[in-house]
C-alpha cells in the first residue's frame, strides 16, 4: 500500500469521478470554455497517473453524458477533438504503465474519428492488467439499467429470476467491483445520472476544487476522507 495514505485499508478497489467545473474555471480566468476543457484534459492525465502510482485497480471518469449532446455543436466538436488527441497522445503512457482502457456508454453515436481512436486504444491495451481506466462516454445511468434489462431478457432470462447479480452481469461494468468511492468536483452535490445501479453503497466525496485544478493532493484528500468512514452496507 502506498505510504502516502494514512491507513493500510485506505485505497478503494474502484474510484469514480464526476469531473465538473471546466467552464467555470475558464470563466474565472476570462478564457473560452475550450481552454477550460483543454485544462481539464491535463487534469485527466495527472489524475490517471496519480491513481496508477497509488495502486488503484479501477478508475471510472465521467467524460461525456447523454445529456451533454444538448451543448453547442462547436463545444461538442472541440470535446471529441480533445478526446481523439488525448487517446493518440496517451496510448504509449497507458502501455508503459500497464493500463487497460474500458468504455461505459454507446460508442456507435460518437463522431467517427473519436470512435476509431477509442477502438484502436481499446484493442492495443486489452491485455494490460495493472489498472482499468473506464471512460464513461455518451453515458446515462438510467439508460444503462434499461439496456441491461433488455440484454437480460434477450438472453432468455425470466422475470422471476431477475436479481441484482443477474442484472449486474449485463451492465457496462460487468466483472468489475462496484465503486467504493465517487468524487465530484466543483462544489456541486448531485450524482448526475452516474453509475446509478453500481453506486448503491458508494461513499461520496465532494470538493469545491474545479476539475482543471484537481491534482494528486486532492485525490489523496478524498482517499483519506474515505479511509475514516465505516461502511456497513445496510447492516447495523
Coordinates of N, CA and C in Angstrom, one line a residue:
X1 N 0.8 -1.2 0.0 CA 0.0 0.0 0.0 C 0.9 1.2 0.0
X2 N 0.5 2.2 -0.8 CA 1.3 3.4 -0.9 C 1.4 4.2 0.4
X3 N 2.6 4.6 0.8 CA 2.9 5.2 2.1 C 2.2 6.6 2.2
X4 N 1.8 7.2 1.1 CA 1.1 8.5 1.1 C -0.3 8.4 1.7
X5 N -0.8 7.2 1.9 CA -2.1 7.1 2.5 C -1.9 6.7 4.0
X6 N -2.9 7.2 4.8 CA -2.7 7.1 6.3 C -3.0 5.7 6.8
X7 N -3.8 4.9 6.1 CA -4.2 3.6 6.6 C -4.0 2.5 5.6
X8 N -3.7 1.3 6.0 CA -3.4 0.3 5.1 C -4.7 -0.1 4.3
X9 N -5.9 0.1 4.8 CA -7.1 -0.2 4.1 C -7.7 1.0 3.4
X10 N -6.9 2.0 3.1 CA -7.5 3.2 2.6 C -7.8 3.2 1.2
X11 N -7.2 2.4 0.4 CA -7.4 2.5 -1.1 C -8.6 1.7 -1.6
X12 N -9.6 2.4 -2.2 CA -10.7 1.7 -2.7 C -10.3 0.9 -3.9
X13 N -11.1 -0.2 -4.2 CA -10.8 -1.0 -5.3 C -11.3 -0.3 -6.6
X14 N -12.3 0.6 -6.5 CA -12.8 1.2 -7.7 C -13.2 2.7 -7.3
X15 N -12.7 3.6 -8.0 CA -13.0 5.0 -7.8 C -13.7 5.6 -9.0
X16 N -14.7 6.3 -8.8 CA -15.4 7.0 -9.9 C -15.3 8.5 -9.7
X17 N -15.1 9.2 -10.7 CA -15.0 10.7 -10.6 C -16.0 11.4 -11.6
X18 N -16.8 12.3 -11.0 CA -17.6 13.2 -11.8 C -16.8 14.5 -12.0
X19 N -16.2 14.6 -13.2 CA -15.3 15.7 -13.5 C -16.1 17.0 -13.9
X20 N -16.2 18.0 -13.0 CA -17.0 19.1 -13.2 C -16.3 20.4 -12.9
X21 N -16.6 21.4 -13.7 CA -16.0 22.8 -13.4 C -15.1 23.3 -14.5
X22 N -15.0 22.7 -15.7 CA -14.1 23.2 -16.7 C -14.6 24.6 -17.2
X23 N -15.9 24.8 -17.4 CA -16.4 26.0 -17.8 C -16.2 27.2 -16.8
X24 N -16.5 26.9 -15.6 CA -16.3 27.9 -14.5 C -14.9 28.3 -14.3
X25 N -14.0 27.3 -14.5 CA -12.6 27.5 -14.4 C -12.1 28.5 -15.5
X26 N -12.6 28.3 -16.7 CA -12.3 29.2 -17.8 C -12.9 30.6 -17.6
X27 N -14.2 30.6 -17.1 CA -14.8 31.9 -16.9 C -14.1 32.8 -15.9
X28 N -13.7 32.1 -14.8 CA -13.0 32.9 -13.8 C -11.7 33.5 -14.3
X29 N -11.1 33.0 -15.3 CA -9.9 33.5 -15.9 C -10.1 34.3 -17.2
X30 N -11.3 34.5 -17.5 CA -11.6 35.2 -18.8 C -11.2 34.5 -20.0
X31 N -11.2 33.2 -20.0 CA -10.9 32.3 -21.1 C -12.1 31.7 -21.7
X32 N -11.9 31.1 -22.9 CA -13.0 30.4 -23.5 C -13.3 29.1 -22.8
X33 N -14.5 28.5 -23.0 CA -14.8 27.2 -22.5 C -13.9 26.1 -23.1
X34 N -13.4 26.4 -24.3 CA -12.5 25.4 -24.9 C -11.2 25.3 -24.1
X35 N -10.7 26.5 -23.6 CA -9.5 26.5 -22.8 C -9.7 25.7 -21.5
X36 N -11.0 25.8 -21.0 CA -11.3 25.1 -19.8 C -11.3 23.6 -20.0
X37 N -11.8 23.2 -21.1 CA -11.8 21.7 -21.5 C -10.3 21.2 -21.7
X38 N -9.5 22.1 -22.3 CA -8.1 21.7 -22.5 C -7.4 21.5 -21.2
X39 N -7.7 22.4 -20.2 CA -7.1 22.3 -18.9 C -7.6 21.1 -18.2
X40 N -8.9 20.8 -18.5 CA -9.5 19.6 -17.9 C -8.8 18.3 -18.4
X41 N -8.5 18.3 -19.7 CA -7.8 17.1 -20.2 C -6.4 16.9 -19.5
X42 N -5.7 18.0 -19.2 CA -4.5 17.9 -18.5 C -4.7 17.3 -17.1
X43 N -5.8 17.7 -16.5 CA -6.1 17.1 -15.2 C -6.4 15.6 -15.2
X44 N -7.0 15.2 -16.3 CA -7.2 13.7 -16.5 C -5.8 13.0 -16.5
X45 N -4.9 13.6 -17.3 CA -3.6 13.0 -17.3 C -3.0 12.9 -15.9
X46 N -3.0 14.0 -15.1 CA -2.5 14.0 -13.8 C -3.1 12.9 -12.9
X47 N -4.4 12.9 -12.9 CA -5.2 12.0 -12.0 C -5.0 10.6 -12.4
X48 N -5.0 10.2 -13.7 CA -4.8 8.8 -14.1 C -3.4 8.4 -13.6
X49 N -2.4 9.2 -13.8 CA -1.0 8.9 -13.4 C -1.0 8.7 -11.8
X50 N -1.6 9.6 -11.1 CA -1.6 9.6 -9.6 C -2.3 8.3 -9.2
X51 N -3.4 8.0 -9.8 CA -4.2 6.8 -9.4 C -3.4 5.5 -9.6
X52 N -2.7 5.5 -10.7 CA -1.8 4.3 -11.0 C -0.7 4.2 -10.0
X53 N -0.1 5.3 -9.7 CA 1.0 5.3 -8.7 C 0.5 4.9 -7.3
X54 N -0.7 5.2 -7.0 CA -1.2 4.8 -5.7 C -1.7 3.4 -5.6
X55 N -1.8 2.7 -6.8 CA -2.2 1.3 -6.8 C -3.7 1.1 -7.1
X56 N -4.4 2.1 -7.6 CA -5.8 2.0 -7.9 C -6.0 0.9 -9.0
X57 N -7.0 0.1 -8.8 CA -7.2 -1.0 -9.8 C -8.3 -0.6 -10.8
X58 N -9.3 0.2 -10.4 CA -10.3 0.6 -11.3 C -10.6 2.0 -11.1
X59 N -10.6 2.8 -12.2 CA -10.9 4.2 -12.2 C -11.9 4.5 -13.3
X60 N -13.0 5.1 -13.0 CA -14.0 5.5 -14.0 C -14.2 7.0 -14.0
X61 N -14.0 7.6 -15.1 CA -14.2 9.0 -15.3 C -15.4 9.3 -16.1
X62 N -16.3 10.2 -15.6 CA -17.5 10.6 -16.3 C -17.1 11.7 -17.3
X63 N -17.0 11.3 -18.5 CA -16.4 12.1 -19.5 C -17.4 12.9 -20.4
X64 N -18.5 12.2 -20.7 CA -19.5 12.9 -21.6 C -20.8 12.1 -21.4
X65 N -21.8 12.8 -20.9 CA -23.1 12.2 -20.7 C -24.0 12.3 -21.9
X66 N -25.1 11.5 -21.8 CA -26.1 11.6 -22.9 C -26.7 13.0 -23.0
X67 N -26.8 13.6 -21.8 CA -27.4 14.9 -21.8 C -26.5 16.0 -22.4
X68 N -25.2 15.7 -22.5 CA -24.2 16.7 -23.0 C -24.4 17.0 -24.5
X69 N -25.2 16.2 -25.2 CA -25.4 16.4 -26.6 C -26.2 17.7 -26.8
X70 N -26.8 18.2 -25.8 CA -27.6 19.5 -25.9 C -26.7 20.7 -25.9
X71 N -25.4 20.5 -25.7 CA -24.4 21.7 -25.7 C -24.2 22.2 -27.1
X72 N -23.7 23.4 -27.3 CA -23.5 23.9 -28.7 C -22.6 22.9 -29.5
X73 N -22.9 22.8 -30.8 CA -22.1 21.9 -31.6 C -20.6 22.2 -31.6
X74 N -20.3 23.5 -31.6 CA -18.9 23.8 -31.6 C -18.1 23.2 -30.3
X75 N -18.8 23.3 -29.2 CA -18.2 22.7 -28.0 C -18.1 21.2 -28.0
X76 N -19.2 20.6 -28.6 CA -19.1 19.1 -28.7 C -18.0 18.7 -29.7
X77 N -17.8 19.4 -30.8 CA -16.8 19.1 -31.7 C -15.4 19.2 -31.0
X78 N -15.2 20.3 -30.2 CA -14.0 20.5 -29.5 C -13.7 19.4 -28.5
X79 N -14.8 19.0 -27.8 CA -14.6 17.9 -26.8 C -14.1 16.6 -27.4
X80 N -14.7 16.2 -28.5 CA -14.3 15.0 -29.1 C -13.0 15.1 -29.8
X81 N -12.7 16.3 -30.3 CA -11.3 16.5 -30.8 C -10.3 16.3 -29.7
X82 N -10.6 16.9 -28.6 CA -9.6 16.7 -27.4 C -9.5 15.3 -27.0
X83 N -10.6 14.6 -27.0 CA -10.6 13.1 -26.7 C -9.7 12.4 -27.7
X84 N -9.9 12.6 -29.0 CA -9.1 11.9 -30.0 C -7.7 12.2 -29.9
X85 N -7.3 13.5 -29.6 CA -5.9 13.9 -29.4 C -5.4 13.2 -28.2
X86 N -6.1 13.2 -27.1 CA -5.7 12.6 -25.8 C -5.4 11.1 -26.0
X87 N -6.3 10.4 -26.7 CA -6.0 9.0 -26.9 C -4.8 8.7 -27.7
X88 N -4.6 9.5 -28.7 CA -3.4 9.3 -29.6 C -2.1 9.6 -28.8
X89 N -2.2 10.7 -28.0 CA -1.0 11.1 -27.3 C -0.7 10.2 -26.1
X90 N -1.7 9.6 -25.4 CA -1.5 8.9 -24.2 C -1.4 7.4 -24.3
X91 N -1.6 6.9 -25.5 CA -1.5 5.4 -25.7 C -0.2 4.9 -25.2
X92 N 0.9 5.5 -25.5 CA 2.2 5.0 -25.1 C 2.3 5.0 -23.6
X93 N 1.7 6.0 -22.9 CA 1.7 6.0 -21.5 C 0.9 4.9 -20.9
X94 N -0.3 4.7 -21.4 CA -1.1 3.6 -21.0 C -0.4 2.3 -21.1
X95 N 0.3 2.1 -22.2 CA 1.1 0.8 -22.4 C 2.2 0.7 -21.4
X96 N 2.9 1.8 -21.2 CA 4.1 1.8 -20.3 C 3.7 1.5 -18.8
X97 N 2.5 2.0 -18.4 CA 2.0 1.7 -17.1 C 1.0 0.6 -16.9
X98 N 0.9 -0.2 -18.0 CA 0.1 -1.4 -18.0 C -1.4 -1.1 -17.7
X99 N -1.9 0.0 -18.3 CA -3.3 0.4 -18.0 C -4.2 0.0 -19.2
X100 N -5.3 -0.6 -18.9 CA -6.2 -1.0 -19.9 C -7.4 0.0 -20.0
X101 N -7.8 0.3 -21.2 CA -8.9 1.2 -21.4 C -10.2 0.4 -21.4
X102 N -11.2 1.0 -20.7 CA -12.5 0.4 -20.8 C -13.5 1.5 -21.2
X103 N -14.7 1.1 -21.6 CA -15.7 2.1 -22.0 C -17.1 1.8 -21.5
X104 N -17.7 2.8 -20.9 CA -19.1 2.8 -20.4 C -19.9 3.7 -21.3
X105 N -20.8 3.2 -22.1 CA -21.6 4.1 -23.0 C -21.7 3.5 -24.3
X106 N -22.5 4.2 -25.2 CA -22.7 3.7 -26.5 C -21.8 4.4 -27.5
X107 N -20.8 3.7 -28.0 CA -19.8 4.2 -28.8 C -20.3 4.5 -30.2
X108 N -21.3 3.8 -30.7 CA -21.8 4.0 -32.1 C -22.2 5.4 -32.4
X109 N -22.6 6.2 -31.4 CA -23.2 7.5 -31.6 C -22.1 8.6 -31.6
X110 N -20.8 8.2 -31.4 CA -19.7 9.2 -31.3 C -19.2 9.5 -32.7
X111 N -18.6 10.7 -32.8 CA -18.0 11.1 -34.1 C -17.0 10.0 -34.6
X112 N -16.9 9.8 -35.9 CA -16.1 8.7 -36.4 C -14.6 8.8 -35.9
X113 N -13.9 10.0 -36.0 CA -12.5 10.0 -35.5 C -12.4 9.6 -34.1
X114 N -13.3 10.0 -33.2 CA -13.2 9.6 -31.8 C -13.5 8.1 -31.6
X115 N -14.5 7.6 -32.4 CA -14.8 6.2 -32.3 C -13.6 5.3 -32.8
X116 N -13.0 5.7 -33.8 CA -11.8 5.0 -34.3 C -10.7 5.0 -33.3
X117 N -10.4 6.2 -32.7 CA -9.4 6.3 -31.7 C -9.6 5.4 -30.5
X118 N -10.9 5.4 -30.1 CA -11.3 4.6 -29.0 C -11.1 3.1 -29.3
X119 N -11.5 2.7 -30.4 CA -11.4 1.3 -30.8 C -9.9 0.9 -30.9
X120 N -9.1 1.8 -31.4 CA -7.7 1.5 -31.5 C -7.0 1.3 -30.1
X121 N -7.3 2.2 -29.2 CA -6.7 2.1 -27.9 C -7.3 0.9 -27.1
X122 N -8.6 0.7 -27.2 CA -9.2 -0.5 -26.6 C -8.5 -1.8 -27.0
X123 N -8.3 -1.8 -28.3 CA -7.6 -3.1 -28.8 C -6.1 -3.1 -28.3
X124 N -5.4 -2.1 -28.4 CA -4.0 -2.1 -28.1 C -3.7 -2.3 -26.6
X125 N -4.7 -2.0 -25.7 CA -4.5 -2.1 -24.3 C -5.2 -3.3 -23.7
X126 N -5.8 -4.1 -24.5 CA -6.8 -5.1 -24.0 C -6.1 -6.1 -23.1
X127 N -4.8 -6.3 -23.2 CA -4.1 -7.3 -22.4 C -3.4 -6.7 -21.1
X128 N -3.5 -5.4 -21.0 CA -2.9 -4.7 -19.8 C -3.7 -5.1 -18.5
X129 N -3.1 -5.2 -17.4 CA -3.7 -5.7 -16.2 C -3.6 -4.9 -14.9
X130 N -2.7 -4.0 -14.9 CA -2.4 -3.3 -13.6 C -3.5 -2.4 -13.2
X131 N -4.2 -1.7 -14.1 CA -5.3 -0.8 -13.8 C -6.2 -0.8 -15.0
X132 N -7.5 -0.6 -14.7 CA -8.5 -0.5 -15.7 C -9.1 0.9 -15.6
X133 N -8.9 1.7 -16.7 CA -9.4 3.1 -16.8 C -10.6 3.1 -17.7
X134 N -11.8 3.3 -17.0 CA -13.0 3.4 -17.8 C -13.4 4.8 -18.1
X135 N -13.7 5.1 -19.4 CA -14.2 6.4 -19.7 C -15.7 6.2 -20.0
X136 N -16.5 7.0 -19.2 CA -18.0 7.0 -19.4 C -18.3 8.0 -20.5
X137 N -18.6 7.6 -21.7 CA -18.8 8.4 -22.9 C -20.2 8.1 -23.5
X138 N -20.9 9.2 -23.8 CA -22.3 9.0 -24.2 C -23.0 8.1 -23.2
X139 N -22.9 8.4 -22.0 CA -23.3 7.6 -20.9 C -24.5 8.1 -20.1
X140 N -25.4 7.2 -19.7 CA -26.5 7.6 -18.9 C -26.8 6.4 -17.9
X141 N -26.8 6.7 -16.7 CA -27.0 5.6 -15.7 C -28.4 5.0 -15.9
X142 N -29.4 5.8 -16.1 CA -30.8 5.2 -16.3 C -30.8 4.4 -17.6
X143 N -30.2 4.9 -18.7 CA -30.2 4.1 -19.9 C -29.4 2.8 -19.7
X144 N -28.3 2.8 -19.0 CA -27.6 1.6 -18.7 C -28.4 0.5 -18.1
X145 N -29.2 0.9 -17.1 CA -30.1 -0.1 -16.5 C -31.1 -0.6 -17.4
X146 N -31.7 0.3 -18.3 CA -32.7 -0.2 -19.3 C -32.1 -1.2 -20.3
X147 N -30.9 -0.8 -20.7 CA -30.2 -1.7 -21.7 C -29.8 -3.0 -21.1
X148 N -29.4 -3.0 -19.8 CA -29.1 -4.2 -19.1 C -30.3 -5.1 -19.0
X149 N -31.4 -4.5 -18.7 CA -32.7 -5.3 -18.6 C -33.0 -5.9 -20.0
X150 N -32.9 -5.2 -21.0 CA -33.1 -5.7 -22.4 C -32.2 -6.8 -22.7
X151 N -30.9 -6.7 -22.4 CA -30.0 -7.7 -22.7 C -30.3 -9.0 -21.9
X152 N -30.7 -8.8 -20.6 CA -31.1 -10.0 -19.8 C -32.2 -10.8 -20.4
X153 N -33.2 -10.1 -20.9 CA -34.4 -10.8 -21.5 C -34.1 -11.3 -22.9
X154 N -33.3 -10.6 -23.6 CA -32.8 -11.1 -24.9 C -32.0 -12.4 -24.8
X155 N -31.3 -12.5 -23.7 CA -30.5 -13.7 -23.4 C -31.4 -14.9 -22.9
X156 N -32.7 -14.7 -22.8 CA -33.6 -15.7 -22.3 C -33.9 -15.7 -20.9
X157 N -33.5 -14.7 -20.2 CA -33.7 -14.6 -18.7 C -35.2 -14.4 -18.4
X158 N -35.7 -15.0 -17.3 CA -37.1 -15.0 -16.9 C -37.3 -13.9 -15.9
X159 N -38.4 -13.2 -15.9 CA -38.7 -12.1 -14.9 C -38.5 -12.6 -13.5
X160 N -38.9 -13.8 -13.2 CA -38.8 -14.2 -11.8 C -37.4 -14.6 -11.3
X161 N -36.5 -14.7 -12.3 CA -35.1 -14.9 -12.0 C -34.2 -13.7 -12.0
X162 N -34.8 -12.6 -12.3 CA -34.0 -11.3 -12.3 C -33.6 -10.9 -10.9
X163 N -32.3 -10.8 -10.7 CA -31.8 -10.4 -9.4 C -30.8 -9.3 -9.6
X164 N -30.4 -8.6 -8.6 CA -29.3 -7.6 -8.8 C -28.0 -8.2 -9.4
X165 N -27.7 -9.4 -9.0 CA -26.5 -10.0 -9.5 C -26.7 -10.4 -11.0
X166 N -27.8 -10.9 -11.3 CA -28.1 -11.2 -12.7 C -28.1 -9.9 -13.6
X167 N -28.6 -8.9 -13.1 CA -28.6 -7.6 -13.9 C -27.2 -7.1 -14.0
X168 N -26.4 -7.2 -12.9 CA -25.1 -6.6 -13.0 C -24.2 -7.2 -14.1
X169 N -24.5 -8.5 -14.4 CA -23.7 -9.1 -15.5 C -24.0 -8.6 -16.8
X170 N -25.0 -7.7 -17.0 CA -25.3 -7.1 -18.3 C -25.0 -5.6 -18.3
X171 N -24.5 -5.1 -17.2 CA -24.1 -3.7 -17.2 C -22.7 -3.4 -17.9
X172 N -22.4 -2.2 -18.2 CA -21.1 -1.9 -18.7 C -20.0 -2.3 -17.8
X173 N -20.3 -2.3 -16.5 CA -19.2 -2.6 -15.5 C -19.2 -4.1 -15.2
X174 N -19.8 -5.0 -16.0 CA -19.8 -6.4 -15.7 C -18.4 -6.9 -15.4
X175 N -18.3 -7.6 -14.3 CA -17.0 -8.2 -13.9 C -16.1 -7.3 -13.1
X176 N -16.5 -6.1 -12.9 CA -15.8 -5.1 -12.1 C -16.5 -4.9 -10.8
X177 N -15.7 -4.5 -9.7 CA -16.3 -4.2 -8.5 C -17.1 -2.9 -8.6
X178 N -18.2 -2.8 -7.8 CA -18.9 -1.5 -7.7 C -17.9 -0.4 -7.1
X179 N -18.2 0.8 -7.5 CA -17.3 1.9 -7.0 C -17.4 2.0 -5.5
X180 N -16.3 2.0 -4.8 CA -16.3 2.2 -3.4 C -16.4 3.7 -3.1
X181 N -15.8 4.5 -3.9 CA -15.7 6.0 -3.7 C -16.0 6.7 -5.0
X182 N -16.9 7.7 -4.9 CA -17.2 8.6 -6.0 C -16.9 10.0 -5.6
X183 N -16.1 10.6 -6.4 CA -15.6 12.0 -6.2 C -16.3 12.9 -7.1
X184 N -16.8 14.1 -6.6 CA -17.4 15.1 -7.5 C -16.7 16.4 -7.2
X185 N -16.2 17.0 -8.3 CA -15.5 18.3 -8.2 C -16.4 19.5 -8.4
X186 N -16.0 20.7 -8.1 CA -16.6 22.0 -8.4 C -17.7 22.4 -7.4
X187 N -17.8 21.7 -6.3 CA -18.8 22.2 -5.3 C -20.2 21.8 -5.6
X188 N -20.5 21.0 -6.6 CA -21.9 20.6 -6.8 C -22.1 19.3 -6.1
X189 N -23.4 19.1 -5.7 CA -23.8 18.0 -4.9 C -24.9 17.2 -5.5
X190 N -24.6 16.6 -6.7 CA -25.5 15.8 -7.5 C -24.8 14.6 -8.0
X191 N -25.6 13.5 -8.2 CA -25.0 12.3 -8.8 C -25.0 12.3 -10.3
X192 N -25.9 13.2 -10.9 CA -25.9 13.4 -12.4 C -26.0 12.2 -13.2
X193 N -26.8 11.2 -12.8 CA -27.1 10.1 -13.6 C -25.8 9.2 -13.9
X194 N -24.9 9.2 -12.9 CA -23.7 8.5 -13.0 C -23.7 7.2 -12.1
X195 N -23.5 6.1 -12.8 CA -23.4 4.8 -12.1 C -24.5 4.6 -11.1
X196 N -25.8 4.8 -11.4 CA -26.9 4.8 -10.5 C -27.0 3.4 -9.8
X197 N -26.9 2.3 -10.6 CA -27.1 1.0 -10.1 C -25.9 0.6 -9.2
X198 N -24.7 0.9 -9.7 CA -23.5 0.4 -9.1 C -23.1 1.2 -7.8
X199 N -23.7 2.4 -7.7 CA -23.3 3.3 -6.5 C -24.2 3.2 -5.3
X200 N -25.0 2.1 -5.3 CA -26.0 1.9 -4.2 C -25.3 2.1 -2.8
X201 N -24.1 1.6 -2.6 CA -23.4 1.8 -1.3 C -22.1 2.5 -1.5
X202 N -21.9 3.3 -2.5 CA -20.7 4.0 -2.6 C -20.6 5.1 -1.6
X203 N -19.4 5.4 -1.2 CA -19.1 6.6 -0.4 C -18.9 7.8 -1.4
X204 N -19.4 9.0 -1.0 CA -19.2 10.2 -1.9 C -18.2 11.2 -1.2
X205 N -17.5 11.8 -2.0 CA -16.6 12.9 -1.6 C -16.8 14.1 -2.5
X206 N -17.3 15.2 -1.9 CA -17.5 16.4 -2.7 C -16.4 17.5 -2.4
X207 N -15.9 18.1 -3.4 CA -14.9 19.1 -3.2 C -15.2 20.3 -4.0
X208 N -14.8 21.5 -3.4 CA -15.0 22.8 -4.1 C -14.0 22.9 -5.3
X209 N -13.0 22.2 -5.3 CA -12.0 22.3 -6.4 C -12.5 22.1 -7.7
X210 N -12.3 23.0 -8.7 CA -12.7 22.8 -10.0 C -11.8 21.8 -10.7
X211 N -12.4 21.0 -11.6 CA -11.7 19.9 -12.2 C -10.3 20.3 -12.8
X212 N -10.2 21.3 -13.5 CA -8.8 21.6 -14.1 C -7.8 21.9 -13.0
X213 N -8.2 22.2 -11.8 CA -7.3 22.4 -10.7 C -7.0 21.1 -9.8
X214 N -7.7 20.0 -10.2 CA -7.6 18.8 -9.4 C -6.3 18.1 -9.6
X215 N -5.6 17.8 -8.5 CA -4.3 17.2 -8.5 C -4.2 16.0 -7.6
X216 N -3.0 15.5 -7.5 CA -2.8 14.3 -6.7 C -3.2 14.6 -5.2
X217 N -2.9 15.8 -4.7 CA -3.1 16.1 -3.3 C -4.6 16.1 -3.1
X218 N -5.5 16.5 -4.0 CA -6.9 16.4 -3.9 C -7.4 15.0 -3.9
X219 N -6.8 14.1 -4.7 CA -7.1 12.7 -4.7 C -6.8 12.1 -3.3
X220 N -5.6 12.4 -2.8 CA -5.2 11.9 -1.5 C -6.2 12.4 -0.4
X221 N -6.6 13.6 -0.5 CA -7.6 14.1 0.5 C -8.9 13.3 0.4
X222 N -9.3 13.0 -0.8 CA -10.6 12.2 -0.9 C -10.4 10.8 -0.3
X223 N -9.2 10.2 -0.5 CA -8.9 8.9 -0.1 C -8.8 8.9 1.5
X224 N -8.2 9.9 2.0 CA -8.1 10.0 3.5 C -9.5 10.1 4.1
X225 N -10.4 10.9 3.5 CA -11.7 11.0 4.0 C -12.4 9.7 3.9
X226 N -12.2 9.0 2.8 CA -12.8 7.6 2.6 C -12.3 6.7 3.7
X227 N -11.0 6.7 4.0 CA -10.5 5.7 4.9 C -11.0 5.9 6.3
X228 N -11.5 7.1 6.7 CA -12.0 7.3 8.0 C -13.5 6.9 8.2
X229 N -14.1 6.4 7.2 CA -15.5 6.1 7.2 C -15.8 4.6 7.5
X230 N -16.9 4.3 8.2 CA -17.3 2.9 8.5 C -18.3 2.5 7.5
X231 N -18.1 1.5 6.7 CA -19.0 1.1 5.6 C -19.8 -0.1 6.1
X232 N -21.1 0.0 6.3 CA -21.9 -1.0 6.9 C -22.8 -1.8 5.8
X233 N -22.9 -1.2 4.6 CA -23.7 -1.8 3.6 C -25.1 -2.2 4.0
X234 N -25.7 -1.3 4.8 CA -27.1 -1.6 5.2 C -27.2 -2.3 6.5
X235 N -26.0 -2.8 7.0 CA -26.1 -3.6 8.3 C -25.9 -2.6 9.5
X236 N -26.3 -3.1 10.7 CA -26.2 -2.2 11.9 C -24.7 -2.1 12.3

